[in-house]
Amino acid sequence: MRVRFILTPPVVDHQATADREQRAVQYMQAGAARGDQVDAGHTALWTVAPATATAPTRPDTGGRAAVISDHAVDELPALLARDDGLVWVDVPTWDDEAQQVLAEVFCFHPLAITDCIARNQVPKVHVYAGYLFLVLHAPEGGKDGHVHYIELDQFVGPNYLVTVHGPINPAADPAVTRVEVDSLLHRLESGRLVPAASYDLSHALASALSGRLRNFTARLTQDVWRLEQRVTAGHLGDPEQFLEELFQARHGLLAVKTMAALSREVYARMAKIHTFGQDRGQYLLEDTVDQFDRLRAMADGQKDYLQGTIEFYQARTNTKMTIAAERLAVIAAVTLPITALSSILGMNVIVNDETHYGQLAVALTIMIVISISLLIWAKRKGWW
């Protein structure tokens, strides 16, 4: 378990500063017009106090980055009592210590803790008094086209974020569970993210997860293009293996579409009830909804394109089979009368003791004429 404290620099509200300066100028101009004596002390009485920025833009900290420090688990109560930063607790693997911290220090709901222990098949969000519990999934490619669902659970409170990595398939590399949290940590350390609230951290995780979905879709798109080129060029190789690749790519796109669609519904619900309040928090929720909306559309578009490729391949295969069946039918039609004649002649003309060559020649001539006539007729009908 990793406990980090993110000391955030104060936010510079340029809009409040501009309003204060504008009101000061207006007061001085009005006082000068009346002949009043205006000094700095009187001007300060008419200015507005700085306020926290609530516009839907990135908070301005004057170029200062957040300071991240690691702490022991027993320091959590003191860290949570501070008001100059955010607490981030990451639980990479579930153990007794995680159980104790979530139940006794944070006092999370028992059902939410149970959801952290077990695997969740679908994303979900539960809003409790003072915090919310969020479950999301990310894709990871496995063997033979299997897509692993990598679960990331979040507890988002007023001044803290708790991330719990859900159980994974033993066939998956444990390192794939840390993609989102590593991305968040890198953004914090590089100064590209200076969170003003815990929902900024949660939004950064959701953005990293959507980026993971986008990258997975891009890799599948490369497979789709490669398969489409093989279909149009006719270089299919082993038909069974080729069909396997086609349906593996379609399964991957379907998994991405499902993850994006379900995650979108979760964030749409959060935006509907204004989980993170108004202004910037609501803006971040709507931005996340838009991200998952676009990912769902991208995956769905690529799946339709791949389905078109599959249908083209099936149509070509069915056409070849139809042509082969027609030719086999022609062969059967040509050989049927010959077979009937040979059966009769074999029993009556060609016998064990003696062969009647004259009659045999006549029979062979008749069979040849019938076969040629049938071939000409099939050719005129366009069957051959």
Coordinates of C-alpha atoms in Angstrom, one line a residue:
M1 CA 0.0 0.0 0.0
R2 CA 1.3 3.4 -1.0
V3 CA 0.3 6.5 0.9
R4 CA 1.1 9.9 -0.8
F5 CA 0.3 13.4 0.2
I6 CA 0.0 15.9 -2.7
L7 CA 0.8 19.4 -1.4
T8 CA -1.0 21.7 -3.8
P9 CA 0.1 25.3 -4.3
P10 CA -2.5 28.0 -3.9
V11 CA -4.6 28.8 -7.0
V12 CA -4.1 32.2 -8.6
D13 CA -7.5 33.6 -9.7
H14 CA -6.7 36.0 -12.5
Q15 CA -10.3 36.8 -13.0
A16 CA -10.8 37.9 -9.4
T17 CA -7.6 40.0 -9.6
A18 CA -8.8 41.7 -12.8
D19 CA -12.2 42.4 -11.2
R20 CA -10.5 43.9 -8.1
E21 CA -8.3 46.2 -10.2
Q22 CA -11.2 47.2 -12.4
R23 CA -13.3 48.1 -9.4
A24 CA -10.5 50.0 -7.9
V25 CA -10.0 52.1 -11.0
Q26 CA -13.7 52.8 -11.3
Y27 CA -13.8 53.9 -7.6
M28 CA -10.8 56.2 -8.1
Q29 CA -12.3 57.7 -11.2
A30 CA -15.7 58.3 -9.5
G31 CA -14.0 59.8 -6.5
A32 CA -11.8 62.1 -8.6
A33 CA -14.9 63.3 -10.5
R34 CA -16.4 64.3 -7.1
G35 CA -13.2 65.8 -5.8
D36 CA -12.8 63.2 -3.1
Q37 CA -9.4 62.3 -1.6
V38 CA -8.7 58.7 -2.5
D39 CA -5.8 56.9 -1.1
A40 CA -4.7 53.2 -1.0
G41 CA -6.5 52.5 2.2
H42 CA -9.8 53.7 0.9
T43 CA -9.3 51.9 -2.4
A44 CA -8.9 48.6 -0.5
L45 CA -12.3 48.9 1.0
W46 CA -13.9 48.7 -2.4
T47 CA -12.0 45.8 -3.8
V48 CA -13.2 42.2 -3.9
A49 CA -11.5 39.4 -2.0
P50 CA -9.7 36.7 -4.0
A51 CA -11.8 33.6 -4.5
T52 CA -11.1 30.0 -5.6
A53 CA -11.3 29.6 -9.4
T54 CA -14.4 27.8 -10.4
A55 CA -14.3 28.3 -14.2
P56 CA -14.2 25.1 -16.3
T57 CA -10.5 25.6 -17.0
R58 CA -7.3 24.2 -15.6
P59 CA -6.4 26.0 -12.3
D60 CA -3.6 28.4 -12.5
T61 CA -0.9 28.0 -9.8
G62 CA 1.5 30.5 -11.2
G63 CA 3.7 27.8 -12.7
R64 CA 4.3 26.0 -9.4
A65 CA 3.9 22.2 -9.4
A66 CA 2.5 20.1 -6.6
V67 CA 4.9 18.5 -4.1
I68 CA 4.4 14.8 -3.6
S69 CA 5.6 13.0 -0.5
D70 CA 5.4 9.4 0.6
H71 CA 4.1 8.6 4.1
A72 CA 3.5 5.6 6.3
V73 CA 0.1 4.1 6.8
D74 CA -0.2 5.2 10.4
E75 CA 0.1 8.8 9.3
L76 CA -3.2 8.7 7.4
P77 CA -5.4 10.3 10.2
A78 CA -3.1 13.3 10.4
L79 CA -2.8 13.6 6.6
L80 CA -6.6 13.5 6.2
A81 CA -6.9 16.3 8.8
R82 CA -4.8 18.7 6.7
D83 CA -6.3 21.2 4.4
D84 CA -3.3 22.1 2.3
G85 CA -3.3 19.2 -0.1
L86 CA -4.8 15.8 -1.1
V87 CA -4.2 12.3 0.1
W88 CA -3.7 9.5 -2.4
V89 CA -3.8 5.9 -1.2
D90 CA -3.0 3.2 -3.8
V91 CA -3.7 -0.5 -3.0
P92 CA -1.9 -2.6 -5.7
T93 CA -2.9 -5.9 -4.1
W94 CA -5.6 -6.7 -1.6
D95 CA -4.4 -7.8 1.9
D96 CA -5.4 -7.5 5.5
E97 CA -3.8 -4.1 5.9
A98 CA -5.9 -2.7 3.0
Q99 CA -9.0 -4.2 4.6
Q100 CA -8.3 -2.6 7.9
V101 CA -7.4 0.9 6.5
L102 CA -10.5 1.0 4.3
A103 CA -12.8 -0.2 7.0
E104 CA -11.4 1.6 10.1
V105 CA -9.6 4.7 8.9
F106 CA -11.9 5.7 6.0
C107 CA -15.0 3.9 7.3
F108 CA -16.1 2.9 3.8
H109 CA -19.3 1.0 3.3
P110 CA -18.9 -2.8 3.7
L111 CA -20.5 -3.5 0.3
A112 CA -18.0 -1.2 -1.4
I113 CA -15.2 -3.0 0.3
T114 CA -16.6 -6.3 -0.8
D115 CA -16.7 -5.0 -4.4
C116 CA -13.0 -4.2 -4.1
I117 CA -12.2 -7.8 -3.1
A118 CA -14.4 -9.5 -5.8
R119 CA -14.3 -9.1 -9.5
N120 CA -17.0 -6.8 -11.0
Q121 CA -18.3 -7.7 -14.4
V122 CA -19.6 -4.2 -15.2
P123 CA -18.6 -0.6 -14.2
K124 CA -20.6 1.0 -11.5
V125 CA -20.9 4.0 -9.3
H126 CA -22.3 4.3 -5.8
V127 CA -22.6 7.7 -4.1
Y128 CA -22.3 7.5 -0.3
A129 CA -22.4 10.3 2.3
G130 CA -19.1 12.2 1.9
Y131 CA -17.6 10.0 -0.9
L132 CA -18.3 8.0 -4.0
F133 CA -17.3 4.5 -5.1
L134 CA -16.4 4.0 -8.8
V135 CA -15.5 0.9 -10.7
L136 CA -14.0 1.1 -14.2
H137 CA -12.5 -1.4 -16.6
A138 CA -9.6 -1.2 -19.1
P139 CA -8.7 -3.7 -21.9
E140 CA -5.6 -5.8 -22.1
G141 CA -4.9 -8.2 -25.0
G142 CA -4.4 -11.9 -24.1
K143 CA -3.7 -15.1 -25.8
D144 CA -5.8 -16.2 -28.8
G145 CA -7.7 -12.9 -29.0
H146 CA -8.9 -13.0 -25.4
V147 CA -9.4 -9.5 -23.9
H148 CA -8.6 -9.2 -20.2
Y149 CA -10.8 -6.8 -18.1
I150 CA -8.4 -4.8 -15.9
E151 CA -10.4 -3.4 -13.0
L152 CA -9.7 -0.1 -11.3
D153 CA -11.7 0.9 -8.2
Q154 CA -11.8 4.4 -6.8
F155 CA -13.0 6.0 -3.6
V156 CA -13.2 9.8 -4.2
G157 CA -13.7 11.9 -1.1
P158 CA -13.5 15.6 -0.4
N159 CA -9.7 15.6 0.0
Y160 CA -8.6 12.1 -0.8
L161 CA -8.5 9.5 -3.5
V162 CA -8.2 5.8 -2.8
T163 CA -7.4 3.5 -5.8
V164 CA -7.8 -0.3 -5.5
H165 CA -6.7 -2.7 -8.2
G166 CA -9.2 -5.4 -8.6
P167 CA -8.4 -9.1 -9.0
I168 CA -7.0 -10.1 -12.4
N169 CA -6.7 -13.2 -14.5
P170 CA -3.6 -15.1 -13.5
A171 CA -2.6 -15.2 -17.2
A172 CA -2.3 -11.4 -17.3
D173 CA 0.8 -9.6 -16.3
P174 CA 0.3 -7.8 -12.9
A175 CA 2.1 -4.7 -14.3
V176 CA -0.8 -4.0 -16.6
T177 CA -2.9 -3.0 -13.6
R178 CA -0.7 0.0 -12.9
V179 CA -1.0 1.8 -16.3
E180 CA -3.4 4.4 -15.1
V181 CA -1.9 5.1 -11.7
D182 CA 1.6 5.3 -13.3
S183 CA 0.3 7.8 -15.8
L184 CA -1.3 9.9 -13.0
L185 CA 1.9 9.8 -11.0
H186 CA 4.0 10.9 -14.0
R187 CA 1.7 13.8 -14.7
L188 CA 1.9 14.9 -11.1
E189 CA 5.7 14.7 -10.9
S190 CA 6.2 16.4 -14.2
G191 CA 4.0 19.3 -13.2
R192 CA 1.5 18.8 -16.0
L193 CA -1.2 18.2 -13.5
V194 CA -1.7 20.4 -10.4
P195 CA -5.0 19.1 -8.8
A196 CA -7.2 21.5 -7.0
A197 CA -9.6 18.8 -5.8
S198 CA -9.7 15.0 -5.6
Y199 CA -12.0 14.8 -8.6
D200 CA -9.0 16.2 -10.7
L201 CA -7.1 13.1 -9.8
S202 CA -10.1 10.9 -10.6
H203 CA -10.5 12.6 -14.0
A204 CA -6.9 12.1 -14.8
L205 CA -7.3 8.4 -14.1
A206 CA -10.4 8.3 -16.4
S207 CA -8.5 10.1 -19.1
A208 CA -5.6 7.7 -18.8
L209 CA -8.1 4.8 -19.1
S210 CA -9.7 6.3 -22.1
G211 CA -6.3 6.7 -23.7
R212 CA -5.7 3.0 -23.0
L213 CA -8.9 2.2 -24.8
R214 CA -7.9 4.4 -27.7
N215 CA -4.5 2.8 -28.0
F216 CA -6.1 -0.7 -27.9
T217 CA -8.6 0.4 -30.6
A218 CA -5.7 1.7 -32.7
R219 CA -3.9 -1.7 -32.5
L220 CA -7.0 -3.5 -33.5
T221 CA -7.5 -1.1 -36.4
Q222 CA -4.1 -2.0 -37.7
D223 CA -5.2 -5.7 -37.7
V224 CA -8.4 -4.7 -39.4
W225 CA -6.6 -3.0 -42.2
R226 CA -4.1 -5.9 -42.6
L227 CA -7.0 -8.4 -42.8
E228 CA -8.9 -6.2 -45.3
Q229 CA -5.8 -6.0 -47.6
R230 CA -5.5 -9.8 -47.5
V231 CA -9.1 -10.2 -48.4
T232 CA -9.0 -7.8 -51.4
A233 CA -5.7 -9.2 -52.6
G234 CA -6.9 -12.8 -52.3
H235 CA -3.9 -13.9 -50.2
L236 CA -5.8 -15.6 -47.4
G237 CA -3.4 -18.5 -46.5
D238 CA -5.1 -21.0 -44.3
P239 CA -8.8 -20.3 -44.4
E240 CA -9.5 -21.5 -40.9
Q241 CA -6.6 -19.4 -39.4
F242 CA -7.8 -16.4 -41.4
L243 CA -11.3 -16.7 -40.1
E244 CA -9.8 -17.0 -36.6
E245 CA -8.0 -13.7 -37.0
L246 CA -11.1 -12.0 -38.4
F247 CA -13.3 -13.0 -35.4
Q248 CA -10.5 -12.3 -32.9
A249 CA -10.3 -8.7 -34.2
R250 CA -14.1 -8.3 -34.1
H251 CA -14.2 -9.6 -30.5
G252 CA -11.6 -7.1 -29.4
L253 CA -13.5 -4.2 -31.0
L254 CA -16.7 -5.4 -29.4
A255 CA -15.0 -5.5 -26.0
V256 CA -13.8 -2.0 -26.4
K257 CA -17.2 -0.8 -27.5
T258 CA -18.8 -2.5 -24.5
M259 CA -16.3 -1.0 -22.0
A260 CA -16.6 2.5 -23.5
A261 CA -20.4 2.3 -23.6
L262 CA -20.8 1.1 -20.0
S263 CA -18.3 3.6 -18.7
R264 CA -20.0 6.4 -20.5
E265 CA -23.3 5.5 -18.8
V266 CA -21.6 5.5 -15.4
Y267 CA -20.2 9.0 -16.0
A268 CA -23.5 10.2 -17.5
R269 CA -25.2 9.3 -14.3
M270 CA -22.6 11.1 -12.3
A271 CA -23.0 14.2 -14.5
K272 CA -26.8 13.9 -14.2
I273 CA -26.8 14.2 -10.4
H274 CA -23.8 16.6 -10.3
T275 CA -21.7 14.3 -8.2
F276 CA -18.7 16.7 -8.3
G277 CA -20.8 19.9 -7.9
Q278 CA -21.1 22.6 -10.4
D279 CA -18.6 24.5 -12.6
R280 CA -15.2 22.7 -13.0
G281 CA -16.3 19.4 -11.4
Q282 CA -19.3 19.2 -13.7
Y283 CA -17.2 20.2 -16.7
L284 CA -14.7 17.3 -16.0
L285 CA -17.6 14.8 -15.8
E286 CA -19.1 16.0 -19.1
D287 CA -15.6 15.8 -20.7
T288 CA -15.2 12.2 -19.5
V289 CA -18.7 11.4 -20.9
D290 CA -17.6 12.9 -24.2
Q291 CA -14.4 10.9 -24.2
F292 CA -16.1 7.5 -23.7
D293 CA -18.8 8.5 -26.3
R294 CA -16.2 9.1 -28.9
L295 CA -14.3 5.9 -28.1
R296 CA -17.6 3.9 -28.4
A297 CA -18.2 5.5 -31.8
M298 CA -14.7 4.7 -32.9
A299 CA -14.8 1.1 -31.9
D300 CA -18.3 0.7 -33.4
G301 CA -17.2 2.2 -36.7
Q302 CA -14.2 -0.1 -36.9
K303 CA -16.3 -3.1 -36.0
D304 CA -18.8 -2.2 -38.8
Y305 CA -15.8 -1.8 -41.2
L306 CA -14.5 -5.2 -40.2
Q307 CA -18.0 -6.7 -40.5
G308 CA -18.0 -5.4 -44.1
T309 CA -14.7 -7.2 -44.7
I310 CA -16.1 -10.4 -43.2
E311 CA -19.2 -10.2 -45.4
F312 CA -17.0 -9.5 -48.5
Y313 CA -14.9 -12.6 -47.7
Q314 CA -18.0 -14.7 -47.1
A315 CA -19.7 -13.5 -50.3
R316 CA -16.5 -14.3 -52.3
T317 CA -16.3 -17.8 -50.7
N318 CA -20.0 -18.5 -51.2
T319 CA -19.7 -17.4 -54.9
K320 CA -16.8 -19.9 -55.4
M321 CA -18.8 -22.6 -53.7
T322 CA -21.8 -21.9 -55.9
I323 CA -19.7 -22.0 -59.0
A324 CA -18.2 -25.3 -57.9
A325 CA -21.6 -26.7 -57.2
E326 CA -22.9 -25.7 -60.7
R327 CA -19.9 -27.4 -62.3
L328 CA -20.5 -30.5 -60.3
A329 CA -24.1 -30.5 -61.3
V330 CA -23.2 -30.2 -65.0
I331 CA -20.8 -33.1 -64.6
A332 CA -23.5 -35.1 -62.9
A333 CA -26.0 -34.3 -65.7
V334 CA -23.5 -35.2 -68.4
T335 CA -22.5 -38.5 -66.9
L336 CA -26.0 -39.6 -65.8
P337 CA -27.2 -40.9 -69.2
I338 CA -23.8 -42.4 -69.9
T339 CA -24.0 -44.3 -66.6
A340 CA -27.5 -45.6 -67.4
L341 CA -26.5 -46.8 -70.9
S342 CA -23.3 -48.4 -69.7
S343 CA -25.3 -50.3 -67.1
I344 CA -27.7 -51.7 -69.7
L345 CA -25.0 -52.4 -72.2
G346 CA -22.8 -54.1 -69.7
M347 CA -25.5 -56.6 -69.0
N348 CA -26.7 -57.2 -72.5
V349 CA -23.9 -56.4 -75.1
I350 CA -20.7 -57.0 -73.2
V351 CA -20.9 -60.5 -71.7
N352 CA -18.5 -62.9 -70.2
D353 CA -18.3 -65.3 -73.2
E354 CA -18.3 -62.9 -76.2
T355 CA -18.2 -59.1 -76.9
H356 CA -20.3 -57.8 -79.8
Y357 CA -18.0 -55.1 -81.2
G358 CA -20.5 -53.7 -83.6
Q359 CA -23.1 -53.1 -81.0
L360 CA -20.5 -51.7 -78.6
A361 CA -19.4 -49.2 -81.2
V362 CA -22.9 -48.0 -81.8
A363 CA -23.4 -47.7 -78.0
L364 CA -20.2 -45.7 -77.5
T365 CA -21.2 -43.4 -80.4
I366 CA -24.6 -42.8 -78.8
M367 CA -23.0 -42.0 -75.4
I368 CA -20.5 -39.6 -77.0
V369 CA -23.2 -37.8 -78.9
I370 CA -25.4 -37.5 -75.7
S371 CA -22.4 -36.1 -73.7
I372 CA -21.5 -33.5 -76.3
S373 CA -25.1 -32.4 -76.7
L374 CA -25.4 -32.0 -72.9
L375 CA -22.2 -30.0 -72.8
I376 CA -23.3 -27.7 -75.6
W377 CA -26.7 -27.2 -73.9
A378 CA -25.1 -26.4 -70.5
K379 CA -22.7 -23.9 -72.2
R380 CA -25.6 -22.1 -73.9
K381 CA -27.4 -21.9 -70.6
G382 CA -24.3 -20.3 -69.0
W383 CA -23.9 -23.1 -66.5
W384 CA -20.4 -24.0 -67.7

